[in-house]
CSV table of C-alpha atoms in Angstrom, one decimal:
chain,number,residue,atom,x,y,z
P,226,UNK,CA,23.7,-13.0,22.6
P,227,UNK,CA,23.1,-9.2,22.8
P,228,UNK,CA,26.1,-8.5,20.6
P,229,UNK,CA,25.0,-11.2,18.1
P,230,UNK,CA,21.6,-9.6,18.0
P,231,UNK,CA,23.0,-6.1,17.4
P,232,UNK,CA,25.2,-7.4,14.6
P,233,UNK,CA,22.5,-9.3,12.9
P,234,UNK,CA,20.1,-6.4,13.2
P,235,UNK,CA,22.6,-4.0,11.7
P,236,UNK,CA,23.1,-6.5,8.8
P,237,UNK,CA,19.4,-6.7,8.3
P,238,UNK,CA,18.9,-2.9,8.3
P,239,UNK,CA,21.7,-2.7,5.8
P,240,UNK,CA,19.8,-5.1,3.5
P,241,UNK,CA,16.7,-2.9,4.0
P,242,UNK,CA,18.8,0.1,3.1
P,243,UNK,CA,19.9,-1.6,-0.1
P,244,UNK,CA,16.2,-2.1,-1.0
P,245,UNK,CA,15.6,1.6,-0.5
P,246,UNK,CA,18.6,2.4,-2.7
P,247,UNK,CA,17.4,0.1,-5.5
P,248,UNK,CA,13.9,1.6,-5.2
P,249,UNK,CA,15.3,5.1,-5.4
P,250,UNK,CA,17.5,4.2,-8.4
P,251,UNK,CA,14.5,2.7,-10.1
P,252,UNK,CA,12.4,5.9,-9.5
P,253,UNK,CA,15.3,8.0,-10.8
P,254,UNK,CA,15.4,6.1,-14.1
P,255,UNK,CA,11.6,5.8,-14.3
P,256,UNK,CA,11.4,9.5,-14.1
P,257,UNK,CA,14.0,9.9,-16.8
P,258,UNK,CA,12.1,7.4,-19.0
P,259,UNK,CA,8.9,9.3,-18.4
P,260,UNK,CA,10.4,12.8,-19.1
P,261,UNK,CA,12.4,11.7,-22.2
P,262,UNK,CA,10.1,8.9,-23.5
P,263,UNK,CA,13.2,6.7,-23.2
P,264,UNK,CA,12.1,3.1,-23.8
P,265,UNK,CA,15.4,1.5,-23.1
P,266,UNK,CA,15.6,3.1,-19.7
P,267,UNK,CA,12.0,2.0,-18.9
P,268,UNK,CA,12.8,-1.5,-20.0
P,269,UNK,CA,15.8,-1.5,-17.7
P,270,UNK,CA,13.7,-0.6,-14.7
P,271,UNK,CA,11.2,-3.3,-15.5
P,272,UNK,CA,14.0,-5.9,-15.9
P,273,UNK,CA,15.8,-4.8,-12.7
P,274,UNK,CA,12.6,-5.0,-10.6
P,275,UNK,CA,13.3,-8.6,-9.8
P,276,UNK,CA,16.4,-7.5,-7.8
P,277,UNK,CA,14.2,-5.7,-5.3
P,278,UNK,CA,11.9,-8.7,-5.1
P,279,UNK,CA,14.7,-11.1,-4.4
P,280,UNK,CA,16.2,-8.7,-1.7
P,281,UNK,CA,12.7,-8.7,-0.1
P,282,UNK,CA,12.8,-12.5,0.2
P,283,UNK,CA,16.4,-12.3,1.5
P,284,UNK,CA,15.5,-9.7,4.1
P,285,UNK,CA,12.5,-11.6,5.4
P,286,UNK,CA,14.6,-14.8,5.7
P,287,UNK,CA,17.2,-12.8,7.7
P,288,UNK,CA,14.5,-11.4,9.9
P,289,UNK,CA,13.1,-14.9,10.5
P,290,UNK,CA,16.6,-16.2,11.3
P,291,UNK,CA,17.1,-13.4,13.8
P,292,UNK,CA,13.8,-14.2,15.5
P,293,UNK,CA,14.6,-17.9,15.6
P,294,UNK,CA,18.3,-17.7,16.7
P,295,UNK,CA,18.3,-14.7,19.0
P,296,UNK,CA,14.7,-15.0,20.4
P,297,UNK,CA,14.6,-11.3,21.1
P,298,UNK,CA,12.2,-10.0,23.7
P,299,UNK,CA,10.5,-6.7,24.5
P,300,UNK,CA,11.8,-3.7,22.5
P,301,UNK,CA,14.2,-5.9,20.5
P,302,UNK,CA,11.3,-8.1,19.4
P,303,UNK,CA,9.3,-5.1,18.3
P,304,UNK,CA,12.3,-3.9,16.3
P,305,UNK,CA,12.6,-7.1,14.5
P,306,UNK,CA,8.9,-7.3,13.7
P,307,UNK,CA,9.1,-3.7,12.3
P,308,UNK,CA,11.7,-4.9,9.8
P,309,UNK,CA,9.0,-7.1,8.1
P,310,UNK,CA,6.9,-3.9,7.8
P,311,UNK,CA,9.9,-2.0,6.3
P,312,UNK,CA,10.4,-4.8,3.8
P,313,UNK,CA,6.8,-4.4,2.7
P,314,UNK,CA,7.3,-0.6,2.4
P,315,UNK,CA,10.5,-0.8,0.4
P,316,UNK,CA,9.1,-3.5,-1.8
P,317,UNK,CA,6.1,-1.3,-2.5
P,318,UNK,CA,8.4,1.7,-3.4
P,319,UNK,CA,10.0,-0.6,-6.0
P,320,UNK,CA,6.6,-1.6,-7.3
P,321,UNK,CA,5.5,2.1,-7.7
P,322,UNK,CA,8.7,2.9,-9.6
P,323,UNK,CA,7.9,0.0,-11.8
P,324,UNK,CA,4.4,1.4,-12.4
P,325,UNK,CA,5.9,4.6,-13.6
P,326,UNK,CA,8.3,2.8,-16.0
P,327,UNK,CA,5.4,0.8,-17.4
P,328,UNK,CA,3.4,4.0,-18.2
P,329,UNK,CA,6.5,5.3,-20.0
P,330,UNK,CA,6.7,2.1,-22.0
P,331,UNK,CA,3.0,2.0,-22.8
P,332,UNK,CA,3.0,5.5,-24.3
P,333,UNK,CA,6.3,5.1,-26.1
P,334,UNK,CA,7.2,6.6,-28.7
P,335,UNK,CA,4.9,9.3,-27.5
P,336,UNK,CA,5.5,11.2,-24.2
P,337,UNK,CA,3.1,10.2,-21.5
P,338,UNK,CA,3.3,13.7,-20.1
P,339,UNK,CA,2.2,17.0,-21.7
P,340,UNK,CA,5.3,19.3,-21.5
P,341,UNK,CA,3.4,21.6,-19.3
P,342,UNK,CA,3.7,19.2,-16.3
P,343,UNK,CA,7.2,18.0,-16.9
P,344,UNK,CA,8.6,20.4,-14.3
P,345,UNK,CA,6.3,18.9,-11.6
P,346,UNK,CA,7.4,15.4,-12.4
P,347,UNK,CA,11.1,16.3,-12.5
P,348,UNK,CA,10.7,17.8,-9.1
P,349,UNK,CA,8.6,14.9,-7.7
P,350,UNK,CA,11.2,12.5,-9.1
P,351,UNK,CA,14.0,14.4,-7.4
P,352,UNK,CA,12.1,14.4,-4.1
P,353,UNK,CA,11.3,10.7,-4.4
P,354,UNK,CA,15.0,9.8,-5.0
P,355,UNK,CA,16.0,12.0,-2.0
P,356,UNK,CA,13.4,10.4,0.2
P,357,UNK,CA,14.7,6.9,-0.7
P,358,UNK,CA,18.2,8.0,0.0
P,359,UNK,CA,17.3,9.4,3.4
P,360,UNK,CA,15.4,6.2,4.2
P,361,UNK,CA,18.5,4.2,3.4
P,362,UNK,CA,20.7,6.5,5.5
P,363,UNK,CA,18.5,6.3,8.6
P,364,UNK,CA,18.2,2.6,8.3
P,365,UNK,CA,21.9,2.5,8.6
P,366,UNK,CA,22.4,5.2,11.2
P,367,UNK,CA,19.2,4.6,13.2
P,368,UNK,CA,19.2,8.3,13.9
P,369,UNK,CA,15.6,9.3,14.9
P,370,UNK,CA,16.1,13.0,14.2
P,371,UNK,CA,17.0,12.3,10.6
P,372,UNK,CA,14.1,9.8,10.4
P,373,UNK,CA,11.7,12.5,11.5
P,374,UNK,CA,13.0,14.8,8.8
P,375,UNK,CA,11.6,12.5,6.1
P,376,UNK,CA,8.2,14.1,6.9
P,377,UNK,CA,9.4,17.4,5.6
P,378,UNK,CA,10.3,16.1,2.2
P,379,UNK,CA,7.0,14.3,2.1
P,380,UNK,CA,5.3,17.7,2.9
P,381,UNK,CA,7.1,19.1,-0.2
P,382,UNK,CA,5.8,16.1,-2.2
P,383,UNK,CA,2.3,16.7,-1.1
P,384,UNK,CA,2.5,20.4,-2.0
P,385,UNK,CA,3.7,19.5,-5.5
P,386,UNK,CA,1.0,16.9,-5.9
P,387,UNK,CA,-1.7,19.4,-4.8
P,388,UNK,CA,-0.4,22.0,-7.3
P,389,UNK,CA,-0.4,19.4,-10.0
P,390,UNK,CA,-4.1,18.8,-9.4
P,391,UNK,CA,-4.8,22.5,-9.7
P,392,UNK,CA,-3.1,22.4,-13.2
P,393,UNK,CA,-5.3,19.4,-14.1
P,394,UNK,CA,-8.5,21.0,-12.9
P,395,UNK,CA,-7.8,24.3,-14.6
P,396,UNK,CA,-10.2,25.1,-17.5
P,397,UNK,CA,-7.1,25.8,-19.5
P,398,UNK,CA,-6.1,22.1,-19.6
P,399,UNK,CA,-5.8,21.4,-23.3
P,400,UNK,CA,-4.3,17.9,-23.3
P,401,UNK,CA,-7.5,15.9,-23.2
P,402,UNK,CA,-8.8,13.3,-20.8
P,403,UNK,CA,-6.4,10.5,-21.6
P,404,UNK,CA,-3.4,12.6,-20.6
P,405,UNK,CA,-5.2,13.7,-17.5
P,406,UNK,CA,-5.8,10.1,-16.5
P,407,UNK,CA,-2.1,9.3,-16.9
P,408,UNK,CA,-1.0,12.4,-15.0
P,409,UNK,CA,-3.5,11.6,-12.2
P,410,UNK,CA,-2.2,8.0,-11.8
P,411,UNK,CA,1.5,9.0,-12.1
P,412,UNK,CA,1.1,11.7,-9.5
P,413,UNK,CA,-0.5,9.2,-7.2
P,414,UNK,CA,2.5,6.8,-7.7
P,415,UNK,CA,5.0,9.4,-6.7
P,416,UNK,CA,2.9,10.5,-3.7
P,417,UNK,CA,2.6,6.9,-2.5
P,418,UNK,CA,6.3,6.3,-3.0
P,419,UNK,CA,6.9,9.2,-0.6
P,420,UNK,CA,4.4,8.0,1.9
P,421,UNK,CA,6.2,4.6,2.2
P,422,UNK,CA,9.5,6.4,2.7
P,423,UNK,CA,7.9,8.3,5.6
P,424,UNK,CA,6.6,5.1,7.0
P,425,UNK,CA,10.1,3.6,7.0
P,426,UNK,CA,11.3,6.7,8.9
P,427,UNK,CA,8.5,6.2,11.5
P,428,UNK,CA,9.5,2.6,11.9
P,429,UNK,CA,13.2,3.6,12.4
P,430,UNK,CA,12.1,6.1,15.1
P,431,UNK,CA,10.3,3.2,16.7
P,432,UNK,CA,13.3,0.8,16.4
P,433,UNK,CA,15.6,3.4,17.8
P,434,UNK,CA,13.5,4.7,20.6
P,435,UNK,CA,10.7,2.3,21.3
P,436,UNK,CA,8.3,5.1,20.7
P,437,UNK,CA,6.2,6.4,17.8
P,438,UNK,CA,7.0,9.9,16.5
P,439,UNK,CA,3.8,11.2,18.2
P,440,UNK,CA,4.8,9.7,21.5
P,441,UNK,CA,8.3,11.3,21.2
P,442,UNK,CA,6.7,14.7,20.7
P,443,UNK,CA,4.3,14.1,23.6
P,444,UNK,CA,7.1,13.4,26.1
P,445,UNK,CA,9.0,16.4,24.7
P,446,UNK,CA,12.1,14.3,23.6
P,447,UNK,CA,12.1,15.9,20.2
U,57,UNK,CA,1.7,-24.7,25.0
U,58,UNK,CA,0.5,-25.8,21.6
U,59,UNK,CA,-3.2,-25.6,22.6
U,60,UNK,CA,-2.6,-22.2,24.1
U,61,UNK,CA,-0.9,-21.1,20.8
U,62,UNK,CA,-3.8,-22.4,18.7
U,63,UNK,CA,-6.4,-20.7,20.9
U,64,UNK,CA,-4.5,-17.4,20.8
U,65,UNK,CA,-3.9,-17.6,17.1
U,66,UNK,CA,-7.7,-18.3,16.5
U,67,UNK,CA,-8.5,-15.3,18.7
U,68,UNK,CA,-6.1,-13.1,16.8
U,69,UNK,CA,-7.4,-14.2,13.4
U,70,UNK,CA,-10.9,-13.4,14.6
U,71,UNK,CA,-9.8,-9.8,15.4
U,72,UNK,CA,-8.3,-9.6,11.9
U,73,UNK,CA,-11.5,-10.9,10.5
U,74,UNK,CA,-13.4,-8.1,12.4
U,75,UNK,CA,-11.0,-5.6,10.8
U,76,UNK,CA,-12.0,-7.0,7.3
U,77,UNK,CA,-15.7,-6.8,8.3
U,78,UNK,CA,-15.3,-3.2,9.3
U,79,UNK,CA,-13.4,-2.3,6.1
U,80,UNK,CA,-16.1,-4.1,4.0
U,81,UNK,CA,-18.8,-2.2,5.8
U,82,UNK,CA,-17.0,1.1,5.3
U,83,UNK,CA,-16.6,0.4,1.6
U,84,UNK,CA,-20.3,-0.5,1.3
U,85,UNK,CA,-21.3,2.8,2.9
U,86,UNK,CA,-18.7,4.8,1.0
U,87,UNK,CA,-20.1,3.4,-2.3
U,88,UNK,CA,-23.6,4.3,-1.2
U,89,UNK,CA,-22.4,7.9,-0.3
U,90,UNK,CA,-20.7,8.1,-3.7
U,91,UNK,CA,-23.6,6.9,-5.8
U,92,UNK,CA,-26.2,8.9,-3.9
U,93,UNK,CA,-24.2,11.9,-2.9
U,94,UNK,CA,-25.2,11.2,0.6
U,95,UNK,CA,-23.2,13.4,3.0
U,96,UNK,CA,-24.4,11.8,6.2
U,97,UNK,CA,-23.3,8.4,5.2
U,98,UNK,CA,-19.9,9.7,4.1
U,99,UNK,CA,-19.4,11.4,7.4
U,100,UNK,CA,-20.4,8.2,9.2
U,101,UNK,CA,-17.6,6.3,7.4
U,102,UNK,CA,-15.1,9.1,8.2
U,103,UNK,CA,-16.1,9.1,11.9
U,104,UNK,CA,-16.1,5.3,12.2
U,105,UNK,CA,-12.6,4.9,10.6
U,106,UNK,CA,-11.1,5.2,14.1
U,107,UNK,CA,-12.6,1.9,15.0
U,108,UNK,CA,-10.4,0.1,12.4
U,109,UNK,CA,-7.3,2.0,13.5
U,110,UNK,CA,-7.9,1.0,17.1
U,111,UNK,CA,-8.5,-2.7,16.1
U,112,UNK,CA,-5.2,-2.5,14.3
U,113,UNK,CA,-3.4,-1.5,17.5
U,114,UNK,CA,-5.3,-4.2,19.4
U,115,UNK,CA,-4.4,-6.9,16.9
U,116,UNK,CA,-0.7,-5.9,16.9
U,117,UNK,CA,-0.6,-6.0,20.7
U,118,UNK,CA,-2.2,-9.5,20.6
U,119,UNK,CA,0.4,-10.7,18.0
U,120,UNK,CA,3.2,-9.4,20.2
U,121,UNK,CA,1.8,-11.1,23.2
U,122,UNK,CA,1.5,-14.3,21.3
U,123,UNK,CA,5.2,-14.0,20.2
U,124,UNK,CA,6.3,-13.2,23.8
U,125,UNK,CA,4.2,-15.8,25.7
U,126,UNK,CA,4.2,-18.7,23.3
U,127,UNK,CA,7.6,-18.2,21.6
U,128,UNK,CA,6.4,-20.0,18.5
U,129,UNK,CA,9.0,-21.6,16.2
U,130,UNK,CA,9.2,-22.7,12.6
U,131,UNK,CA,5.9,-22.5,10.7
U,132,UNK,CA,4.0,-21.2,13.8
U,133,UNK,CA,6.5,-18.3,14.0
U,134,UNK,CA,5.9,-17.5,10.3
U,135,UNK,CA,2.1,-17.6,10.8
U,136,UNK,CA,2.3,-15.1,13.7
U,137,UNK,CA,4.6,-12.8,11.6
U,138,UNK,CA,2.1,-12.9,8.8
U,139,UNK,CA,-0.6,-11.6,11.1
U,140,UNK,CA,1.3,-8.3,11.3
U,141,UNK,CA,1.2,-8.1,7.5
U,142,UNK,CA,-2.6,-8.9,7.5
U,143,UNK,CA,-3.1,-6.1,10.0
U,144,UNK,CA,-1.4,-3.7,7.5
U,145,UNK,CA,-3.5,-5.0,4.6
U,146,UNK,CA,-6.8,-4.7,6.5
U,147,UNK,CA,-5.9,-1.3,7.8
U,148,UNK,CA,-5.1,-0.1,4.3
U,149,UNK,CA,-8.5,-1.5,3.1
U,150,UNK,CA,-10.1,0.7,5.7
U,151,UNK,CA,-8.0,3.7,4.6
U,152,UNK,CA,-9.1,3.2,1.0
U,153,UNK,CA,-12.8,3.1,1.9
U,154,UNK,CA,-12.1,6.3,3.8
U,155,UNK,CA,-10.6,7.9,0.7
U,156,UNK,CA,-13.8,7.1,-1.2
U,157,UNK,CA,-16.0,8.6,1.5
U,158,UNK,CA,-13.8,11.8,1.5
U,159,UNK,CA,-14.3,12.2,-2.3
U,160,UNK,CA,-18.1,11.9,-1.8
U,161,UNK,CA,-17.9,14.5,0.9
U,162,UNK,CA,-15.7,16.9,-1.1
U,163,UNK,CA,-18.1,16.9,-4.1
U,164,UNK,CA,-21.3,17.1,-2.0
U,165,UNK,CA,-24.0,18.3,-2.9
U,166,UNK,CA,-22.9,17.4,-6.4
U,167,UNK,CA,-22.4,13.8,-7.4
U,168,UNK,CA,-18.7,13.0,-7.8
U,169,UNK,CA,-19.5,10.5,-10.5
U,170,UNK,CA,-21.1,11.1,-13.9
U,171,UNK,CA,-24.2,8.9,-14.1
U,172,UNK,CA,-22.6,7.0,-17.0
U,173,UNK,CA,-20.2,5.3,-14.7
U,174,UNK,CA,-22.5,4.6,-11.7
U,175,UNK,CA,-23.0,1.0,-12.8
U,176,UNK,CA,-19.2,0.4,-12.8
U,177,UNK,CA,-18.9,1.7,-9.3
U,178,UNK,CA,-22.0,-0.1,-8.0
U,179,UNK,CA,-20.4,-3.3,-9.2
U,180,UNK,CA,-16.9,-2.5,-8.0
U,181,UNK,CA,-18.4,-1.7,-4.6
U,182,UNK,CA,-20.3,-5.0,-4.6
U,183,UNK,CA,-17.1,-6.9,-5.4
U,184,UNK,CA,-15.1,-5.0,-2.8
U,185,UNK,CA,-17.7,-5.9,-0.1
U,186,UNK,CA,-17.7,-9.5,-1.2
U,187,UNK,CA,-13.9,-9.7,-1.1
U,188,UNK,CA,-13.8,-8.3,2.4
U,189,UNK,CA,-16.4,-10.8,3.5
U,190,UNK,CA,-14.4,-13.7,2.0
U,191,UNK,CA,-11.2,-12.4,3.6
U,192,UNK,CA,-13.0,-12.4,6.9
U,193,UNK,CA,-14.3,-15.9,6.4
U,194,UNK,CA,-11.0,-17.4,5.4
U,195,UNK,CA,-9.3,-15.8,8.4
U,196,UNK,CA,-11.7,-17.7,10.6
U,197,UNK,CA,-11.8,-21.0,8.7
U,198,UNK,CA,-8.2,-21.0,7.5
U,199,UNK,CA,-9.4,-22.8,4.4
U,200,UNK,CA,-6.7,-22.4,1.7
U,201,UNK,CA,-9.2,-23.3,-1.1
U,202,UNK,CA,-11.5,-20.5,-0.2
U,203,UNK,CA,-8.5,-18.2,0.2
U,204,UNK,CA,-7.3,-19.0,-3.3
U,205,UNK,CA,-10.8,-18.1,-4.6
U,206,UNK,CA,-10.3,-14.5,-3.6
U,207,UNK,CA,-8.2,-14.2,-6.7
U,208,UNK,CA,-11.2,-14.8,-8.9
U,209,UNK,CA,-13.1,-11.9,-7.5
U,210,UNK,CA,-10.1,-9.8,-7.9
U,211,UNK,CA,-9.9,-10.8,-11.6
U,212,UNK,CA,-13.5,-9.5,-11.9
U,213,UNK,CA,-12.5,-6.3,-10.3
U,214,UNK,CA,-9.5,-5.8,-12.6
U,215,UNK,CA,-11.8,-6.4,-15.6
U,216,UNK,CA,-14.3,-3.8,-14.4
U,217,UNK,CA,-11.4,-1.4,-13.8
U,218,UNK,CA,-10.1,-1.9,-17.3
U,219,UNK,CA,-13.5,-1.3,-18.8
U,220,UNK,CA,-13.9,1.8,-16.8
U,221,UNK,CA,-10.7,3.1,-18.4
U,222,UNK,CA,-12.0,2.5,-21.9
U,223,UNK,CA,-15.0,4.6,-21.0
U,224,UNK,CA,-12.8,7.4,-19.7
U,225,UNK,CA,-10.5,7.2,-22.8
U,226,UNK,CA,-13.4,7.2,-25.2
U,227,UNK,CA,-13.7,10.3,-27.3
U,228,UNK,CA,-17.3,10.5,-26.3
U,229,UNK,CA,-16.4,11.3,-22.7
U,230,UNK,CA,-18.4,14.5,-22.1
U,231,UNK,CA,-17.9,15.1,-18.4
U,232,UNK,CA,-14.7,17.1,-18.4
U,233,UNK,CA,-11.2,16.5,-16.9
U,234,UNK,CA,-12.2,17.1,-13.3
U,235,UNK,CA,-14.7,14.2,-13.3
U,236,UNK,CA,-12.1,12.1,-15.2
U,237,UNK,CA,-9.6,12.7,-12.4
U,238,UNK,CA,-12.1,11.7,-9.7
U,239,UNK,CA,-13.1,8.6,-11.6
U,240,UNK,CA,-9.5,7.6,-12.1
U,241,UNK,CA,-8.6,8.0,-8.4
U,242,UNK,CA,-11.8,6.3,-7.2
U,243,UNK,CA,-11.3,3.4,-9.6
U,244,UNK,CA,-7.8,3.0,-8.2
U,245,UNK,CA,-9.1,2.9,-4.6
U,246,UNK,CA,-11.4,0.1,-5.4
U,247,UNK,CA,-8.7,-1.8,-7.3
U,248,UNK,CA,-6.2,-1.5,-4.4
U,249,UNK,CA,-8.9,-2.5,-1.9
U,250,UNK,CA,-9.3,-5.7,-3.8
U,251,UNK,CA,-5.5,-6.2,-4.1
U,252,UNK,CA,-5.2,-6.1,-0.3
U,253,UNK,CA,-8.0,-8.6,0.2
U,254,UNK,CA,-6.2,-11.0,-2.2
U,255,UNK,CA,-2.9,-10.5,-0.2
U,256,UNK,CA,-4.8,-11.5,2.9
U,257,UNK,CA,-5.9,-14.6,1.1
U,258,UNK,CA,-2.3,-15.4,0.1
U,259,UNK,CA,-1.2,-15.0,3.7
U,260,UNK,CA,-3.9,-17.3,5.0
U,261,UNK,CA,-2.8,-19.9,2.4
U,262,UNK,CA,0.7,-19.5,3.9
U,263,UNK,CA,-0.5,-19.7,7.5
U,264,UNK,CA,-2.6,-22.8,6.8
U,265,UNK,CA,-0.1,-24.7,4.6
U,266,UNK,CA,3.3,-23.1,5.1
U,267,UNK,CA,3.4,-22.5,1.3
U,268,UNK,CA,2.7,-19.6,-1.1
U,269,UNK,CA,-0.1,-20.1,-3.6
U,270,UNK,CA,2.5,-20.6,-6.3
U,271,UNK,CA,4.3,-23.3,-4.3
U,272,UNK,CA,1.0,-25.1,-3.8
U,273,UNK,CA,0.4,-25.1,-7.5
U,274,UNK,CA,3.9,-26.3,-8.2
U,275,UNK,CA,3.6,-29.3,-5.9
U,276,UNK,CA,0.2,-30.1,-7.4
U,277,UNK,CA,-1.6,-29.8,-4.1
U,278,UNK,CA,-4.2,-27.5,-5.6
């Protein structure tokens, strides 16, 4: 029973990892579409979104099957329940990448971004892709140390996001209100994408140790 | 066993309803803080946020206890799992109300909003409070018809949100980029608050009928 549980749980975490991989790939292409005003790439992300949605359904079915067949208890039960929450996070990451692609499409053939902020979005895109890759990796390895490190990349994202706002709020901003609105929403999409990757990391810590990151720190284990 | 399950599930849904009530109350006061630049009310929302967080923990514990003690199967199992998702939605509604309060606090003693858009936010606030109240009600009654009606209020929210953007994008906007950024983010917070209330309605439909709203429409039950 216990072996079957472990195997099914590993299979389920691997599906969740694939969701993160798809979300990261979508954000990579959305960022490219945004920076290069590339309609074809934006359309690709929009079409491919369905793959993430169908993996969500598949992952939830697997999690229900695991609950029904293995009837896990105590910390195993909590670990399975956390997979439903991870599905929701990874699904949301995909939706946020989709939002970015849709802004690129809406503004095409114009660029949604003034050139001045391209560097910020290139870097936020890079961090988002990295966060999704780390989330995928820790879902597979269940390594709580690596999971905790997602927080560092998120701190870098938050710094970028804050700097972006100082650029927007600067009296020198010459790109008008419409561009400012786009930049505000786009910045928020990247920031939220990162937040969900961090949440996945927190849930992996919980799956692997039965403790929240804060509890781990309290007992001095990390 | 079945009676115990039903009683515990009703108790759990009532806790989830209380979370919606707190989130709605927070959004009501956040809107007041925003419209009147009322620092004391904003601080109150920020201090009270902890109540929603602790109800989340309490609700999750109850849901785990229900899984462990009643070992529900089939549609009952799905209903219990959906309560974890409802906790996440209601918790997020509280966080979004908190974001609004923090903007009001950050801009105090100034008003965050130009007077021109006060009417939009008063109405978005009213809709948000109403959505939270309906979410609470359907959690208690488990009435799928009422749950489906949450969608209508969300459509009204989306319309307001769209109009707000036309005001922002208008060449006549005279309030500068900083105010536009605040209005953009605030508008997004109200819109997402409404989205989560709708998601709660969808999950209640699922708890009550074992079907998604789309499946219900397909089979002609609604």
